[in-house]
Coordinates of C-alpha atoms in Angstrom, one line a residue:
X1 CA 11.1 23.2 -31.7
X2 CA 11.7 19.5 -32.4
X3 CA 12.0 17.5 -29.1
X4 CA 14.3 14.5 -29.9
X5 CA 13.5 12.6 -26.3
X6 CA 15.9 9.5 -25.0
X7 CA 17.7 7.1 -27.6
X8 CA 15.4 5.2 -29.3
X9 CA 17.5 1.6 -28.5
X10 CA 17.6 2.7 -24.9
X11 CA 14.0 3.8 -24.9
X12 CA 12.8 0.5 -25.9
X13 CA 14.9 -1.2 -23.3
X14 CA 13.5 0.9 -21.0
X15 CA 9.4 0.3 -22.0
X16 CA 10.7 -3.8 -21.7
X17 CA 12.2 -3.2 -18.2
X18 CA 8.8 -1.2 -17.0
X19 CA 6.4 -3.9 -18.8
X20 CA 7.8 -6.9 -16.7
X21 CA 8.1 -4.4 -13.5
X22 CA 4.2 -3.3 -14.1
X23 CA 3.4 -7.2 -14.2
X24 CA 5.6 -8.7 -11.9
X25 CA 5.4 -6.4 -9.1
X26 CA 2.9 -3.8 -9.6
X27 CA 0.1 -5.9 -10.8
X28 CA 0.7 -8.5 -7.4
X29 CA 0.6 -5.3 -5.3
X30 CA -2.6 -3.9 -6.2
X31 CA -4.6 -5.6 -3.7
X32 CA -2.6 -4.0 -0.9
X33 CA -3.1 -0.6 -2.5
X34 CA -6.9 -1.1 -2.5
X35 CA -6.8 -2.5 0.7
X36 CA -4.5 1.1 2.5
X37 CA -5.6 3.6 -0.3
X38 CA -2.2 3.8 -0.5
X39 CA 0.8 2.8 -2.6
X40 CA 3.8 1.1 -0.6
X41 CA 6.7 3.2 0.6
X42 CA 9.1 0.4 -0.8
X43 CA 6.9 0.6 -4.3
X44 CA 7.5 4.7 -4.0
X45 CA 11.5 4.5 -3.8
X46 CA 11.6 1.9 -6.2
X47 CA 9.6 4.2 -8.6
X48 CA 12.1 7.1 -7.6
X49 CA 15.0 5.0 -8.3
X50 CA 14.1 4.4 -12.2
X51 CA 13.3 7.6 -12.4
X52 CA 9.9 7.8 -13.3
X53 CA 9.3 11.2 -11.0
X54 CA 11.6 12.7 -13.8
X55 CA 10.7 11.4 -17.2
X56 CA 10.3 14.4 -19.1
X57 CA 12.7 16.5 -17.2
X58 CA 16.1 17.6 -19.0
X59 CA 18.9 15.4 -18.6
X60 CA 21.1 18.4 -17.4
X61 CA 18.8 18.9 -14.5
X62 CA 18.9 15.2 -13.5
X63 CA 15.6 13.6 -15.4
X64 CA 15.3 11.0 -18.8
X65 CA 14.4 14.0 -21.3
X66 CA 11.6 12.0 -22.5
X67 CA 9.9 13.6 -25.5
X68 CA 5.9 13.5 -25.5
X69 CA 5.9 10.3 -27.6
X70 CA 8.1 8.2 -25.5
X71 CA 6.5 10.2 -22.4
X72 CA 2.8 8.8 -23.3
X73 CA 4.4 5.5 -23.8
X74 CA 5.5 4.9 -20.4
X75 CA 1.7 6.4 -19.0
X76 CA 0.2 3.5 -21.3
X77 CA 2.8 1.0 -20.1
X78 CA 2.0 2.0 -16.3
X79 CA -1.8 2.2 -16.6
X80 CA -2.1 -1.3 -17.5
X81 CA -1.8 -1.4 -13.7
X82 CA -4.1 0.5 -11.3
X83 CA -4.3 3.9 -11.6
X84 CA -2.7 5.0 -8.7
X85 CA 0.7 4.0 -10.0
X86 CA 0.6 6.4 -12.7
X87 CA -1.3 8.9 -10.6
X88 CA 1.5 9.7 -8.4
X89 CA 3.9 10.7 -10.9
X90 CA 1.8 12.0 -13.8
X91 CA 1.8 15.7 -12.5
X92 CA 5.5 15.4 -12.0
X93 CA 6.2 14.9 -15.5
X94 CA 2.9 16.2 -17.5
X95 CA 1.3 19.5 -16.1
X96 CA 4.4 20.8 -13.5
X97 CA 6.8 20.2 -15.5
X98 CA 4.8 21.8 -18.8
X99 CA 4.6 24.5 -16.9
X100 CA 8.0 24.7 -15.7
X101 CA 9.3 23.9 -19.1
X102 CA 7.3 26.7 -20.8
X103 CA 7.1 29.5 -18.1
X104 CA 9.8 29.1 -15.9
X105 CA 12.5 31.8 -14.6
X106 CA 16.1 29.6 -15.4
X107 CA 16.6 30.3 -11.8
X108 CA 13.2 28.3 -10.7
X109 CA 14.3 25.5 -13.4
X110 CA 17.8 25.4 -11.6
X111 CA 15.9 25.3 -8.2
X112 CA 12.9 22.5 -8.9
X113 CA 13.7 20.6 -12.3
X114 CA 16.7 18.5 -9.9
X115 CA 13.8 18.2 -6.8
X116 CA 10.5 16.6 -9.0
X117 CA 13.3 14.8 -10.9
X118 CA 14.8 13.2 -7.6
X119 CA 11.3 12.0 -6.2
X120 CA 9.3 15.3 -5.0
X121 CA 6.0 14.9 -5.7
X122 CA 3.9 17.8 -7.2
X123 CA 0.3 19.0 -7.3
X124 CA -1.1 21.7 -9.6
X125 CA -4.2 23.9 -7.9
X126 CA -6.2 24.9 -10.7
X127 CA -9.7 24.0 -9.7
X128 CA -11.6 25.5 -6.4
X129 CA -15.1 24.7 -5.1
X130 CA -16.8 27.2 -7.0
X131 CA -14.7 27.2 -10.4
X132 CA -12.7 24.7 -12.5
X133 CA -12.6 25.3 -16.3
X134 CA -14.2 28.6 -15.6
X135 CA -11.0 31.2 -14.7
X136 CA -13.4 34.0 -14.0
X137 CA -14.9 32.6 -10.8
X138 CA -11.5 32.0 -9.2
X139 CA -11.7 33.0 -5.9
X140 CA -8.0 32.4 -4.7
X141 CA -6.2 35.5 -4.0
X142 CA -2.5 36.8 -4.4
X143 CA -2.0 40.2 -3.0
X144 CA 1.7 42.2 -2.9
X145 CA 3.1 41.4 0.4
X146 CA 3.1 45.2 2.6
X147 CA 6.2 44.2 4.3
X148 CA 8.6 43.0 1.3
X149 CA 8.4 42.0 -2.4
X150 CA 6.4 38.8 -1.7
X151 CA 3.0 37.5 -2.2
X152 CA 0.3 36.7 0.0
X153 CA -2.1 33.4 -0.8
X154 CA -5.4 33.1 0.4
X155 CA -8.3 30.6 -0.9
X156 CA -9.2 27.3 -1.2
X157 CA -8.3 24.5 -4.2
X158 CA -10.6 21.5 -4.6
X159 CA -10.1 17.7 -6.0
X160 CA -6.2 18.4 -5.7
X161 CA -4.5 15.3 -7.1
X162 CA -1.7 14.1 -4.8
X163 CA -2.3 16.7 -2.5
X164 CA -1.5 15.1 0.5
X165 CA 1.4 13.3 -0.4
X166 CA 2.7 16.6 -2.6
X167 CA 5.9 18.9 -1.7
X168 CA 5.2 21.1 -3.9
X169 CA 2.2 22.6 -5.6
X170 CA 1.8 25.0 -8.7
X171 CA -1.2 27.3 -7.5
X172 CA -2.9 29.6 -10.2
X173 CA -3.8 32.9 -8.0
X174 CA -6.2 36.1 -9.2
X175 CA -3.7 38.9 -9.2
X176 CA -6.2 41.5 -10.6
X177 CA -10.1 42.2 -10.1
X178 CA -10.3 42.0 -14.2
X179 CA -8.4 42.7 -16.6
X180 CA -7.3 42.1 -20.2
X181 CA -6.8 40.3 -22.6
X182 CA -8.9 37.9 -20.5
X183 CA -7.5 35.6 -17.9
X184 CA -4.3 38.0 -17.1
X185 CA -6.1 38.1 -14.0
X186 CA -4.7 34.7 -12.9
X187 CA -0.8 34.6 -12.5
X188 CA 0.7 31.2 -11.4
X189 CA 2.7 30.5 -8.2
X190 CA 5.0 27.8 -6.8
X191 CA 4.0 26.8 -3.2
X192 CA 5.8 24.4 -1.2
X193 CA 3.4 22.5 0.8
X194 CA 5.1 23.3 3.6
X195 CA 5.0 27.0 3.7
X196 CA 3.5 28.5 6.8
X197 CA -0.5 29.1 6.0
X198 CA -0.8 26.0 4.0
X199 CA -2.8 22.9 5.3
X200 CA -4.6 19.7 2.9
X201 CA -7.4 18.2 3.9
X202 CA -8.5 14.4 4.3
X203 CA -8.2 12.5 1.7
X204 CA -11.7 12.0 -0.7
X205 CA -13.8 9.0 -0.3
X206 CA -13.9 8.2 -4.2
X207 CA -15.7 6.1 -6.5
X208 CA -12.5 4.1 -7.7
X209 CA -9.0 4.8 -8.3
X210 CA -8.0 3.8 -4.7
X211 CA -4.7 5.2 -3.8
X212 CA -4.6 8.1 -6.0
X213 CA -5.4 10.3 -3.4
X214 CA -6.6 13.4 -4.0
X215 CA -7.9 16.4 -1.4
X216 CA -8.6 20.1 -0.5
X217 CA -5.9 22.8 -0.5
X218 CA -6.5 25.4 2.1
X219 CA -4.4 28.7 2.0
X220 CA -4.7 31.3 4.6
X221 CA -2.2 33.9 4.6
X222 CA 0.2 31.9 3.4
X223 CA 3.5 34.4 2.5
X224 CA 6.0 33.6 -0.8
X225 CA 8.8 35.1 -1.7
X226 CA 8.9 36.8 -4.7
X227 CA 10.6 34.7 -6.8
X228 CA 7.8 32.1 -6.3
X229 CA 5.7 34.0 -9.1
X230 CA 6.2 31.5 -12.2
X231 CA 8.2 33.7 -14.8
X232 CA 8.2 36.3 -12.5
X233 CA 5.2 38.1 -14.0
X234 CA 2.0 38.2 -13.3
X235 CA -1.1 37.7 -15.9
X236 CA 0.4 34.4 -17.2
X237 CA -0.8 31.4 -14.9
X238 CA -3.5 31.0 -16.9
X239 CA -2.0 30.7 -20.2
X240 CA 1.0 28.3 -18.6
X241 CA -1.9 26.2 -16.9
X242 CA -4.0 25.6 -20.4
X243 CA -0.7 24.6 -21.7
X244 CA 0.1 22.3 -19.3
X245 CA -3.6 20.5 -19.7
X246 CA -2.8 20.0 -23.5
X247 CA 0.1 17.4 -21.8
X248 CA -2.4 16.3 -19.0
X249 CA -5.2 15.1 -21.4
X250 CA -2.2 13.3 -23.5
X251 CA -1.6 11.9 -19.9
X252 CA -5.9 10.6 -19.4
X253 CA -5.5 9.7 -22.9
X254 CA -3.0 7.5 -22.2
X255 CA -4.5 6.2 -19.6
X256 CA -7.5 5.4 -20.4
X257 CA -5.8 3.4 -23.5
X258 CA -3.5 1.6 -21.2
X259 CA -6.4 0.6 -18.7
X260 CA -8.8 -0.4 -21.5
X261 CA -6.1 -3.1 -22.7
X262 CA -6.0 -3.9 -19.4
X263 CA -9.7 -4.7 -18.9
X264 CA -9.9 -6.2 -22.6
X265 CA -7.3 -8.6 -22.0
X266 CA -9.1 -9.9 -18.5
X267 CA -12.1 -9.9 -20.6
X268 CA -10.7 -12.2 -23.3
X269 CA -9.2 -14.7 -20.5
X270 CA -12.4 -15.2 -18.6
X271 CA -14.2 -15.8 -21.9
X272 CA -11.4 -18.8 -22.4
X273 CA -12.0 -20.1 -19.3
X274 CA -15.5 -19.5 -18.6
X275 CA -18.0 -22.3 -19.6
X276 CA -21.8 -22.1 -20.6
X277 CA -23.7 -24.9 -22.6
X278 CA -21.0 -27.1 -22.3
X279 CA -18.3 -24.5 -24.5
X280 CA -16.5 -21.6 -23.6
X281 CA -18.0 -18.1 -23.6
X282 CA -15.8 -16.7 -26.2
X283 CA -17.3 -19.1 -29.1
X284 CA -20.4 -17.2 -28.9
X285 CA -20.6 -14.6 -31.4
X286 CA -22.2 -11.9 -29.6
X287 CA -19.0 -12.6 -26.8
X288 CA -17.2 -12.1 -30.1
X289 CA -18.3 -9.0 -31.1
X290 CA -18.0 -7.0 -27.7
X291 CA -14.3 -8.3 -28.0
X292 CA -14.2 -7.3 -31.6
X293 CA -15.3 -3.7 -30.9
X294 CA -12.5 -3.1 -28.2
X295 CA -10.3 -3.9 -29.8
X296 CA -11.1 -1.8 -32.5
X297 CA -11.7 1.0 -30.1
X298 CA -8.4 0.6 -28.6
X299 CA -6.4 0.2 -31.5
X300 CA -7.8 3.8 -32.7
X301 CA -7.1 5.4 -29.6
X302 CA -3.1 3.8 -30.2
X303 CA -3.4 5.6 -33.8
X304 CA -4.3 9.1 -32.3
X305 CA -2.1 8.9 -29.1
X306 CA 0.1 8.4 -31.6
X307 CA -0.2 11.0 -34.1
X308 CA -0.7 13.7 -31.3
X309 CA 2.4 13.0 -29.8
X310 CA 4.2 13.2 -32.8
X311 CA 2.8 16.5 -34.0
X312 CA 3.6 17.6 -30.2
X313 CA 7.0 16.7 -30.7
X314 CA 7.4 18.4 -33.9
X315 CA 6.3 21.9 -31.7
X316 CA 2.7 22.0 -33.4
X317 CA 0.0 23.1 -31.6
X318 CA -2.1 20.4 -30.4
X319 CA -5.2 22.3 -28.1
X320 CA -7.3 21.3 -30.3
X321 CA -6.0 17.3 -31.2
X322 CA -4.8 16.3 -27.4
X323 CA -8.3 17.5 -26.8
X324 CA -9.6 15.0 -29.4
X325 CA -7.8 12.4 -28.2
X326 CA -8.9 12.6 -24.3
X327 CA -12.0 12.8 -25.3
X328 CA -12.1 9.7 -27.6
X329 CA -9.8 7.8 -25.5
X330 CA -11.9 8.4 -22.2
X331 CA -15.3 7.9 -23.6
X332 CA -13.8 4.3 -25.5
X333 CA -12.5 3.4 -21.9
X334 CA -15.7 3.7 -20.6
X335 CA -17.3 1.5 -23.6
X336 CA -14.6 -1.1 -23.0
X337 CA -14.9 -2.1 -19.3
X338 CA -18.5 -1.6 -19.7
X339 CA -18.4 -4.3 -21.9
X340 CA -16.1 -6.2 -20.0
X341 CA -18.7 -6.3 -17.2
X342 CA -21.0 -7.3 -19.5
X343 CA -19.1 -10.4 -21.0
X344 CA -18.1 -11.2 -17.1
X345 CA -22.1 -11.7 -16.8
X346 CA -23.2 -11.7 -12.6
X347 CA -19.5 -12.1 -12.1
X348 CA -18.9 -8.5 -13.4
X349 CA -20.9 -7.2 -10.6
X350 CA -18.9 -9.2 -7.6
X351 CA -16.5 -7.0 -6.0
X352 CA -14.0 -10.2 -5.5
X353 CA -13.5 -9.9 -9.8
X354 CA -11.2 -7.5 -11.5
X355 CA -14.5 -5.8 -13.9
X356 CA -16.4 -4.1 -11.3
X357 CA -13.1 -2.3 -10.3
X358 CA -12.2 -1.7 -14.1
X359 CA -15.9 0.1 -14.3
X360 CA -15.5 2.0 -11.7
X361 CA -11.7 3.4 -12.2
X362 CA -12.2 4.2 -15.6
X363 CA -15.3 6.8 -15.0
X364 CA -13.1 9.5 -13.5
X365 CA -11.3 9.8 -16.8
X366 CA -14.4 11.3 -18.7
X367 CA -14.0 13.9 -16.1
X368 CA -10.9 15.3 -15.0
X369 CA -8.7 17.7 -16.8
X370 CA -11.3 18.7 -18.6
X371 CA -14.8 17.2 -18.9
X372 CA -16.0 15.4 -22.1
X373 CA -18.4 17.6 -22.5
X374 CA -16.0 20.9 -21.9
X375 CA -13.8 19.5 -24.6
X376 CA -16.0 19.0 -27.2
X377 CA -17.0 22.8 -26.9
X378 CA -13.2 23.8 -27.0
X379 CA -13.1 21.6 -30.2
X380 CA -15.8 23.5 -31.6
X381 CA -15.0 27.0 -30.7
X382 CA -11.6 26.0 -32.7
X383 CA -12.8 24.5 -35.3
X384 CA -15.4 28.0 -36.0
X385 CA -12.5 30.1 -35.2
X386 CA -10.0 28.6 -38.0
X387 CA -12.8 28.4 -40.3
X388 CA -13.7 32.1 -39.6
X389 CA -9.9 32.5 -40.2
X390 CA -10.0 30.9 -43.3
X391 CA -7.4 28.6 -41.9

C-alpha cells in the first residue's frame, strides 16, 4: 500500500515554518529545559497547536497524514534542537500510532487517533527490568477479569519514555504461559495512565537528554475493559510491537542524523572563530579532516534515511533496512560529536560549551529501541534466512 503523505508544496512550507521555529525559539529555550528537566508548558501547547502530536495520524481522525518520508523529515528538522523536543512527540507519531495504524479495532482508531492527534501524549511498555528485546522473559501479566469480560494487569515496565507526562500507554502483556508460533504469548493493551492500579515512578537521573523524561511503570491489579485488548485478540502484541520499532529506529535514525548536523555545524563555527598560532583552527588539516569525515558520515546517513523511507512508503518490508539505518546512523552520531569534542580541544570538556552536551545526548541512541549490537544480529539472522530461502 502506497502512502501518498501531505502535499508536497504544503509539506515543504511546513519543514520552512518548523526550521525557523526549531532556531528561533526552540534552540533559545534549551537552557531552561536543562536547567527544569522539563520542556515549557507554553513550548508544549505551542507544539500541540501545529500539530506535531499528530503528524502521521489520518487526516479524517484530525492529524497531518504524514507519510514516513515527510514523517522522518520533520524528526531530523526537530533534532537539530535538544532531544527532548522530539522526545515528547516521537511515540505519538512513530510506535503508538504504528501500532494503532496496523492492529487497531476501527472502534479504538475512532476512540484514540482524535486524542494523540489533539495533544495526548503516549508511552509504549515494552521493556521490564528483567527483559527488553527478549519477549520470553516478560514478566507482566494479563489475566481474564472473573467478574466481567475484562483484563487484569499486573507487572512492572522499565526506562518508559514519557511515562510521567503520558495519558496513555500501549502495554505488551503475557496472556499465555507459552505458546506458539512463538511470542503469541504477548498480546498488546491500551492503558490509560489513569486507570485505577496504575502508578509511574520518579523520573531517571540520565546521562544526557535532559527533559526527555523517562520512568518505571507499575501495574498492580489494574482492571481494562475488554475492548482495551489491541485488535481485540490476544497473541498479537508482539508482532504489532516489532512493527512499530521498524518506525521507532527510522525515528533514532533520524535523530541521530538531525543531532549530528547539529554538533557538526557548532564544530565548524568554533573552528572559524577559534585561534591557535596566530590562524584559525579550521586551516589546519587535521581540523579539516575530522570536518571532512562528518560530513561524509552525515550525508550517508541522509542517503539511507532516505531510501528507507521511501521503500516504507512504497509498503516494502523494511525489518531488515530501518535496522541498518539506526544502526549506522546511531553509531555515525556518536563518531561525529566525538569528534566535535575533539576539535573543541579543553573547551569540549567544559560543561558551559555546547560539545560535552552533544557527547553525552547522542550515546543513548546506540541503545534504545534496539541496541547496536541487537541489530546487527537481526540483520544477520535475515540476511541467512533469505539466503537459505534462496531469496
Amino acid at each position: 500500500m502506497i502512502q501518498s503523505g501531505m502535499d508536497p508544496e504544503l509539506f515543504e512550507q511546513f519543514i520552512d515554518q518548523l526550521e525557523r521555529y526549531v532556531r528561533e525559539r526552540l534552540i533559545p529555550a534549551e537552557r531552561e529545559v536543562i536547567e527544569n528537566d522539563s520542556i515549557p508548558a507554553p513550548i508544549l501547547t505551542e507544539m500541540r497547536e501545529m500539530g506535531l502530536f499528530g503528524l502521521t495520524v489520518p487526516e479524517e481522525y484530525g492529524g497531518a497524514g504524514l507519510n514516513t518520508s515527510q514523517y522522518a523529515r520533520v524528526v531530523r528538522t526537530m533534532a537539530y534542537a535538544a532531544p527532548a523536543f522530539r522526545s515528547i512527540f516521537s511515540i505519538n507519531v512513530g510506535m503508538f500510532n504504528s501500532a494503532i495504524k496496523n492492529g487497531a479495532t476501527e472502534a479504538q482508531k475512532a476512540e484514540w487517533w482524535p486524542r494523540i492527534a489533539g495533544g495526548e501524549i503516549a508511552c509504549f511498555g515494552l521493556t521490564e527490568p528483567g527483559s527488553g528485546s527478549d519477549s520470553a522473559a516478560m514478566q507482566t501479566t494479563a489475566k481474564p477479569d472473573p467478574g466481567g469480560n475484562g483484563w487484569i494487569l499486573n507487572g512492572t515496565k522499565r526506562y518508559i519514555t514519557n511515562a510521567p507526562q503520558a495519558k496513555v500507554g500501549l502495554i505488551m502483556a503475557r496472556t499465555e504461559k507459552e505458546a506458539l508460533p512463538k511470542n503469541a504469548h504477548v498480546s498488546a493493551f491500551i492503558v490509560p495512565m489513569d486507570a485505577p492500579g496504575v502508578s509511574v515512578g520518579s523520573a531517571d537521573k540520565k546521562m544526557g537528554q535532559s527533559g526527555a523524561q523517562i520512568a518505571d511503570i507499575i501495574l498492580e491489579d489494574v482492571h481494562v475493559p475488554g475492548d482495551a485488548l489491541l485488535g481485540g485478540e490476544t497473541g498479537k502484541g508482539f508482532v504489532f510491537a516489532m512493527k512499530s520499532l521498524d518506525n521507532g529506529r527510522i525515528s533514532v535514525g533520524a535523530a541521530s542524523t538531525g543531532y549530528a548536523r547539529r554538533a557538526l555545524d557548532s564544530a565548524l563555527r568554533y573552528a572559524t572563530e577559534r585561534k591557535a598560532f596566530g590562524e584559525p583552527i579550521a586551516n589546519f588539516q587535521l581540523i579539516q579532516q575530522m570536518l571532512a569525515e562528518s560530513e561524509t558520515e552525515i550525508y550517508a546517513a541522509e542517503c539511507m534515511m532516505a531510501d528507507v523511507t521511501a521503500r516504507a512508503d512504497r509498503g516494502e518490508n523494511i525489518l531488515r533496512k530501518a535496522a541498518a539505518f539506526k544502526v549506522f546512523a546511531s553509531e555515525m552520531c556518536g563518531r561525529v560529536v566525538d569528534r566535535v569534542v575533539q576539535i573543541y580541544g579543553g573547551a569540549g570538556y567544559l560543561a558551559e560549551y555546547d560539545a560535552e552536551r552533544f557527547f553525552r545526548d547522542a550515546r543513548i541512541y546506540r541503545i534504545y529501541e534496539g541496541t547496536t549490537q541487537i541489530l546487527q544480529l537481526q540483520i544477520a539472522k535475515h540476511m541467512l534466512r533469505d539466503f537459505a530461502a534462496g531469496v
